Each structure stands twice: as structure tokens, then as C-alpha cells.
XYZ file of C-alpha atoms in Angstrom:
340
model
C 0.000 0.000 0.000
C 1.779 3.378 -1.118
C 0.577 5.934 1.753
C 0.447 9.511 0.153
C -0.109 12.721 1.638
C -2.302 15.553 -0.125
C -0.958 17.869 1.537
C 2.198 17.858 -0.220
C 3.260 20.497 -2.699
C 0.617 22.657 -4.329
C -1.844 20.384 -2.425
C -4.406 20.252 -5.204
C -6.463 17.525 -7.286
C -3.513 16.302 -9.199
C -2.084 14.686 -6.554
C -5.459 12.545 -6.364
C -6.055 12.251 -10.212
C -2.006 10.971 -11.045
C -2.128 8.485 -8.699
C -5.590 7.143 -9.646
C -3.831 6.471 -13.079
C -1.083 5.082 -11.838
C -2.581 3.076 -9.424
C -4.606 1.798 -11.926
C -1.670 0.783 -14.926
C 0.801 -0.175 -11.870
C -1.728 -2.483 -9.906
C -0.203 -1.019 -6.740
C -3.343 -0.112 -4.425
C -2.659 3.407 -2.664
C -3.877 5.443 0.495
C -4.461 9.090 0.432
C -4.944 11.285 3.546
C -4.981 15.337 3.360
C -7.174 15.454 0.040
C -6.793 18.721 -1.408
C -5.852 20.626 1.899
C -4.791 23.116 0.014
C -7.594 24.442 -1.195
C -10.697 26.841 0.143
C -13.005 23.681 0.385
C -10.756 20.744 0.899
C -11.364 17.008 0.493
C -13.171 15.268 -2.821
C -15.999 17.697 -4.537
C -18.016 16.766 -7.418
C -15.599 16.526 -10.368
C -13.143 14.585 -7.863
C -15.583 11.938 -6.758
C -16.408 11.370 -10.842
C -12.907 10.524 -11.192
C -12.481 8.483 -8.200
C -16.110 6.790 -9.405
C -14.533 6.077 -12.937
C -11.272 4.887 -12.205
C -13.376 2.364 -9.776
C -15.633 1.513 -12.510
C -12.807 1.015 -14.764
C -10.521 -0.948 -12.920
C -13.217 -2.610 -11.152
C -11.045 -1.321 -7.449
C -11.925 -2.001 -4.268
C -12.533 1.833 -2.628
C -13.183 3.132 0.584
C -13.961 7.087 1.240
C -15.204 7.743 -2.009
C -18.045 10.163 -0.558
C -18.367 13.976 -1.046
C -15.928 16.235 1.357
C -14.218 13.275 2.244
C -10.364 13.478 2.938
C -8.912 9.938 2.937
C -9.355 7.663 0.031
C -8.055 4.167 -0.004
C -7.874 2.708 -3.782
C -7.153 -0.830 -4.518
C -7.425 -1.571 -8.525
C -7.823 -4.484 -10.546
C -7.718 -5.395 -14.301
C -8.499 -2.405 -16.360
C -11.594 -3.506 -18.796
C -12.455 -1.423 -22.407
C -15.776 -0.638 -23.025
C -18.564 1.969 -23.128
C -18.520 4.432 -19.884
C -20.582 7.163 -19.305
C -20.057 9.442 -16.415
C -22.182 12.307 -15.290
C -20.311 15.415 -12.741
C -23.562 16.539 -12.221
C -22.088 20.281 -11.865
C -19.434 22.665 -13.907
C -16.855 20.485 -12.851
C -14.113 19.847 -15.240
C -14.722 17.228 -17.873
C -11.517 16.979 -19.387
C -9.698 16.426 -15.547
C -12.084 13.326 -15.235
C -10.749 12.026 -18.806
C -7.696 12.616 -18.215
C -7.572 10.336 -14.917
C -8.404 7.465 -17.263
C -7.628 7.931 -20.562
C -3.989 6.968 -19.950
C -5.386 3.866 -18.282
C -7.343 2.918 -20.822
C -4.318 2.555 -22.971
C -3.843 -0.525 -20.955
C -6.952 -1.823 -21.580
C -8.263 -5.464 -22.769
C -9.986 -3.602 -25.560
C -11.474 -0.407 -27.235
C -12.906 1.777 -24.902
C -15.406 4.850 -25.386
C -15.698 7.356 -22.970
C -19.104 10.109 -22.176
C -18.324 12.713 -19.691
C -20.934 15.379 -19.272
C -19.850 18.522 -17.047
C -17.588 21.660 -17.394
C -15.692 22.198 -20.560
C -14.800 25.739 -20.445
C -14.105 26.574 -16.537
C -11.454 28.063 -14.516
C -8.229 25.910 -13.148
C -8.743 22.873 -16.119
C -7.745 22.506 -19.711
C -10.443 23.625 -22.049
C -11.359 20.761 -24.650
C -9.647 22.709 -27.367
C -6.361 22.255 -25.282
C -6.528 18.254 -25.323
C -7.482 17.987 -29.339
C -5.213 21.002 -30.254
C -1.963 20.474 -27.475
C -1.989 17.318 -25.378
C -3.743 14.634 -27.286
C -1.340 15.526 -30.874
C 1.938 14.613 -28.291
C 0.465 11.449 -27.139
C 0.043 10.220 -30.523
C 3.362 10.889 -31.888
C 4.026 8.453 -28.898
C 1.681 5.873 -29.956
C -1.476 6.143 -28.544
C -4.631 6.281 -30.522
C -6.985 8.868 -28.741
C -9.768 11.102 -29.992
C -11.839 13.498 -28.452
C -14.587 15.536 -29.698
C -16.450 18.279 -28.240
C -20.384 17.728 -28.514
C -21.630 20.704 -26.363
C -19.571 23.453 -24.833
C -20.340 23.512 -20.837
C -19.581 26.871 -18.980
C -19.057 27.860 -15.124
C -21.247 27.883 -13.171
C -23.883 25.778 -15.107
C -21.864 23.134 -16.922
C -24.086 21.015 -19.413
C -21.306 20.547 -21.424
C -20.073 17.159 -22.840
C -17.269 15.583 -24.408
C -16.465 11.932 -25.945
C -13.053 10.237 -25.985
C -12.243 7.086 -28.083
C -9.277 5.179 -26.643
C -7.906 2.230 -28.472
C -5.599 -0.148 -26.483
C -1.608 0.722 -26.577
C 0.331 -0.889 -23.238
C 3.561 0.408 -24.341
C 4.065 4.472 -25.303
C 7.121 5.272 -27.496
C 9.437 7.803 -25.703
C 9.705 11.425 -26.752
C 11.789 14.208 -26.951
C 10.460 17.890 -27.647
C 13.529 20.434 -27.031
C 12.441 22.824 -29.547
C 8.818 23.590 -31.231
C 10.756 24.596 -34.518
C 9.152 27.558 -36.534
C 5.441 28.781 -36.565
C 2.633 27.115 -38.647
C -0.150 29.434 -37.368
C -1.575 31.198 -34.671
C -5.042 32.860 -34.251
C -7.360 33.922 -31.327
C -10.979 33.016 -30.969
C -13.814 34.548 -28.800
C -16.267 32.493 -27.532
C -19.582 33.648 -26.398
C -22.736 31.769 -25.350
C -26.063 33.461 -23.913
C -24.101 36.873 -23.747
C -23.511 39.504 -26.211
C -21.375 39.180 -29.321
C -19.934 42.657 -28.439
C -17.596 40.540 -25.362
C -16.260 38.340 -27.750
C -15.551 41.175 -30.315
C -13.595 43.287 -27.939
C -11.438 40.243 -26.577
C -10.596 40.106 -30.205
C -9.467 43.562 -30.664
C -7.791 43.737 -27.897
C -5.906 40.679 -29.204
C -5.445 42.134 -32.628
C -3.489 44.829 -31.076
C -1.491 43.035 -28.647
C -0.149 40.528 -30.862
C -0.198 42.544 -34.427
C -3.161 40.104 -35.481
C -5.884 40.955 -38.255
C -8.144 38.990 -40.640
C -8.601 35.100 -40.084
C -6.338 35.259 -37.070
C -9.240 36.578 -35.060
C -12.700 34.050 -35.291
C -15.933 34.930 -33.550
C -17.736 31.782 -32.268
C -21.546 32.302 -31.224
C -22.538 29.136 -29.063
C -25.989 28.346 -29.008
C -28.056 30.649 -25.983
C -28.754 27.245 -24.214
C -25.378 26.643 -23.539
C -24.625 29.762 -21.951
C -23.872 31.665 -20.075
C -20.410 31.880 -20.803
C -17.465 33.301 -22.557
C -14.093 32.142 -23.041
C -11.169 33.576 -25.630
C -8.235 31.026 -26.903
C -5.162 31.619 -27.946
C -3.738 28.793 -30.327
C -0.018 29.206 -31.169
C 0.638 26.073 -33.549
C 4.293 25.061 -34.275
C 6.269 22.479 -36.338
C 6.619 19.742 -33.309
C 4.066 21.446 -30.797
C 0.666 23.377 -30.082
C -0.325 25.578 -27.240
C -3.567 26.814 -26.371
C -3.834 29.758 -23.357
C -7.524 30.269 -22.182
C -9.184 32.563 -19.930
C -12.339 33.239 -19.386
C -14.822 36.067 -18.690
C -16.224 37.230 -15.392
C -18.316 38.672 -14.069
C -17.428 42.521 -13.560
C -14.523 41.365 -15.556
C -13.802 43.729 -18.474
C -13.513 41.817 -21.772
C -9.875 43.840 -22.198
C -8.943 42.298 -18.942
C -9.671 38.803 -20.040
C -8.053 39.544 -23.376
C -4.481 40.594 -21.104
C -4.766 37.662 -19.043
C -4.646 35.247 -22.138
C -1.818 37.343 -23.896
C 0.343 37.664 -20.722
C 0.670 33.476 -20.900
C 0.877 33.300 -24.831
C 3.644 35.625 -24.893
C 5.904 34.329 -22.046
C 5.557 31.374 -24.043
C 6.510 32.778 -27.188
C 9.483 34.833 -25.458
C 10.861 31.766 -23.858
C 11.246 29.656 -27.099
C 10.336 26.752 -24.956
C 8.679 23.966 -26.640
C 5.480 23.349 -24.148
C 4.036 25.847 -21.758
C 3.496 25.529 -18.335
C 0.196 23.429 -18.211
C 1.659 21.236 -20.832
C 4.321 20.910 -18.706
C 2.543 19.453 -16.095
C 0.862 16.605 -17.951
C 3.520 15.429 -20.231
C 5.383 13.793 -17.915
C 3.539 11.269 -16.547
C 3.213 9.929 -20.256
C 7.027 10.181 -20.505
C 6.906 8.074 -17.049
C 5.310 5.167 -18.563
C 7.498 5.647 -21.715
C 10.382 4.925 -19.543
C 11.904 8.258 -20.742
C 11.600 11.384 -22.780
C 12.346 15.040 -22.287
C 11.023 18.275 -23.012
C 11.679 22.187 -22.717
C 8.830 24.400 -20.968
C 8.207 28.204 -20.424
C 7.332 27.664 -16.639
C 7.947 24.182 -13.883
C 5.064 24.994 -11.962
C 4.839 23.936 -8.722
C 2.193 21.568 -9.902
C 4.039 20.055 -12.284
C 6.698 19.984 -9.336
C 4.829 17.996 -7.354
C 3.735 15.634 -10.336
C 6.974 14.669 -10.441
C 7.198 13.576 -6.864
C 4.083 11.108 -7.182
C 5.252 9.789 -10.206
C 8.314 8.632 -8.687
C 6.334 6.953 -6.068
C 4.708 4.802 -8.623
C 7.280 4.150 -11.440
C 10.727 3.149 -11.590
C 11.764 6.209 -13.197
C 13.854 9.611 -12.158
C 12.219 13.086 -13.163
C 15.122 15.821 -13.344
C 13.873 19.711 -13.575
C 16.298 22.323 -14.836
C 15.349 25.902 -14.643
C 17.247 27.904 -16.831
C 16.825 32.057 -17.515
C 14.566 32.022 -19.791
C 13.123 27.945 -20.148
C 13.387 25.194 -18.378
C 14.029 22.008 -19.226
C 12.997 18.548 -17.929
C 14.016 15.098 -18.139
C 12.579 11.520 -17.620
C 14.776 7.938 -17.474
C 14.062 5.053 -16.106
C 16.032 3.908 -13.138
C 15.090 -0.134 -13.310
């Protein structure tokens, strides 16, 4: 039984979500005391509970704790099974955190799997679903894996409603990678997304973008959700490369002017652009536990988060395998081998 503490690092859900996965490819059964005790409203809410629900479902595990607020979850897997899973977060909670905890699992499945998860899309503190098909889910493939994911309905905070569907075909052994540079730019262009709120907030976080980054023309898209799957607004900046993509979200407020939101989103696409980094720093944080089960790769990033900091430390309580982070002036670099 690996004993973990929650506590540890940035003290989030990740700690909780990587070592569902791991538990789950690894067969090693894990206990988990401090959930999220660093956060406002610690222990497992809504989109936690979905993942610790589907990682049970899919692994058929023994659990104990799974219940809202709890903070102590013991997690014993078993064979991982393919199939057709639907899970339901009931709130705005983040759909593509959920996937994630089992999509890399499913990779070691006995078969195909297809995966339903209705929730949050578009929310604060999670990937949008633009940044797994554009960013994450293009790296895992040039390791192996055969994923798709497509968006059916856009799901905004604090309503949710959204949904998204994963196919996952079965690949036990990723291909390692290394991504030092992101070689020269293929494209880049900015879109503002409204739904149930006026066009005008979309068109603004455009302009302001079209002046920020010297943008005009197709670079800047306007995309009008349907009112029922509003309220919400979110602008995306894709910056596509030879050998990597990166997305930067944020997402409107309210009492947040759509200029602001517009700032926010450039402040992280530039650093990125400025560092010459290949990944930035969310990226960062979830391409190493891929690497882990590669038994090696390496990458360049903008940022080494504290997140991605403390990623590193759970890994390594899984997997034979040493994570080494570099920080350097202006990127950072960071490297996976395996020690067995």
C-alpha cells in the first residue's frame, strides 16, 4: 500500500487524479490522507468523486472514502476492462480532468474503450477541450497512442451542461519522446467564444488581441454558441508550431472587463513565445507522466510549476523512473529515465 499525503506540494487535485492512473496501470493499491488541503473547500468535490467513481468503474477497485468532502481515500485496482462508460459530474466540474484520470489507463486496456463525460468544458483551473485535441492529445500520438476526443456541447461555469467523448484504443507500451524545440510557426489565431451573452464581449477580446499581438483577418474568429449553452465566454489563444501546439484560455467574469480577459490570455501566450520553450506551463505538467510510462523522454517548458513539481514527486512513487527539472533564464528544461 503506497501511503500519500495531499498535503504535499501545491496540495491540489492532481495529486489525487495521477495516482488514480497510476494506481490503476501499476496495480499497486494506494492510500491518500490530506485530500486537497490546500484548497478553500478541501477534500473530494463533485468533479473529484467522478474521477475516483470512474477509475473504480474502470478498474473494477476495491474503494473506501469515495463520498463527497471526504479526505482519505483508499484505492485498490484491478484489471483495467475497455468498453462503453458514461459518467455524469452533475455540476461545472471539469470534464476533461475526469478524462484525463483514465484515458492513460485505458491505454492498458483489454480492448477499445469509449468514454461520455458530461460537465464543465470551459471553466477556470482545467484545460479547455480545445487544449486536449489542439496540445496534449497531438503529443500522445506521436508516442503511440490512438486517442480522440470531440467536443459535442460546450459547458460553462457555473452551469456546466457541457459534454465531451473520448475514443481510446488499447496501446500498453508508449514510445518515448523528446520535444527540445517547437521549430518555426505554422499558425496562430485567437478566438472569442460567447454563449447566452452579447457578441460585443467576444468582439472586444478580439481587438484587444489584434493589437497586442499585431493580429488581423482570419487570425481573429468569432464563435456564437448556441443561448442554451450559456452563459459563458471564453477567448483562446492557439499558437501552432512544427513539433508542438499551445492553447492559453481565460475566461470572462463577471465585472470582468472583456480587455482584462483579453491581457490575461496574452500575458501566458507571450511568455511562451518569449521563452522559445517547446510546451508551456500546463503542458508541462501533464507530459510527464506519459514520458513516465514511456520509460523516458524530455522536453523544454516556459514555466515548472509547482504543480508540475509535485507531479513529479508522485510519479516517482509509482514508477521506476527519475524526473530531473532544470530551470534555466529564460526555459526550463525537464528530463525523464528510467532507473530499473
Amino acid at each position: 500500500m503506497i501511503e500519500l499525503d495531499g498535503a504535499v506540494g501545491e496540495g491540489g487535485g492532481q495529486i489525487l487524479r495521477s495516482a488514480l492512473t497510476l494506481s490503476m496501470i501499476t496495480g499497486q493499491a494506494f492510500c491518500i490522507k490530506n485530500i486537497r488541503a490546500g484548497r478553500k473547500k478541501p477534500g473530494l468535490l463533485r468533479q473529484h468523486l467522478v474521477a475516483v467513481q470512474a477509475a473504480t468503474q474502470i478498474s473494477g477497485a476495491t474503494v473506501t472514502g469515495a463520498e463527497l468532502g471526504s479526505q482519505t481515500l483508499v484505492f485498490a485496482p484491478k484489471a483495467i476492462k475497455g468498453g462503453d462508460y458514461q459518467f455524469a459530474i452533475g455540476s461545472a466540474g471539469s470534464c476533461t480532468l475526469v478524462l484525463q484520470t483514465v484515458m492513460l489507463a485505458l491505454l492498458h486496456a483489454d480492448g477499445p474503450s469509449t468514454v461520455r463525460i458530461s460537465g464543465g468544458t470551459h471553466n477556470p483551473m482545467a484545460p479547455p477541450a480545445q487544449f486536449l485535441q489542439r496540445a496534449y492529445i497531438p503529443l500522445l500520438r506521436k508516442m503511440g497512442a490512438d486517442i480522440d476526443i470531440e467536443l459535442l456541447r460546450s459547458g460553462f461555469y457555473p452551469a456546466g451542461g457541457g459534454c465531451i467523448v473520448a475514443t481510446i484504443a488499447p496501446c500498453p507500451q508508449l514510445q518515448q519522446l523528446t520535444l527540445m524545440e517547437r521549430g518555426e510557426r505554422v499558425e496562430g489565431y485567437a478566438e472569442g467564444i460567447v454563449a447566452g451573452l452579447p457578441a460585443s464581449i467576444a468582439l472586444r477580446e478580439l481587438e484587444c488581441v489584434g493589437l497586442g499581438m499585431n493580429w488581423t483577418g482570419d487570425q481573429l474568429r468569432m464563435r456564437g454558441l448556441p443561448g442554451e449553452q450559456g452563459p459563458g465566454n471564453a477567448l483562446l489563444i492557439t499558437l501552432e508550431y512544427e513539433h508542438a501546439t499551445e492553447v492559453f484560455c481565460a475566461f470572462g467574469e463577471k465585472m470582468v472587463r472583456a480587455e482584462t480577459v483579453a491581457k490575461d490570455a496574452m500575458h501566458e501566450a507571450r511568455r511562451y513565445i518569449a521563452s522559445q520553450a517547446a510546451v508551456g506551463e500546463h503542458l508541462a505538467d501533464q507530459l510527464m507522466l506519459p514520458m513516465a510510462l514511456a520509460g523516458g523522454g524530455s522536453f523544454t517548458a516556459d514555466v515548472l510549476s509547482q504543480h508540475a513539481i509535485t507531479n513529479a514527486e508522485i510519479i516517482g512513487r509509482f514508477l521506476p523512473v527519475a524526473i530531473t527539472l532544470e530551470e534555466g533564464e529564460q526555459r526550463s528544461t525537464c528530463t525523464v529515465r528510467a532507473t530499473a
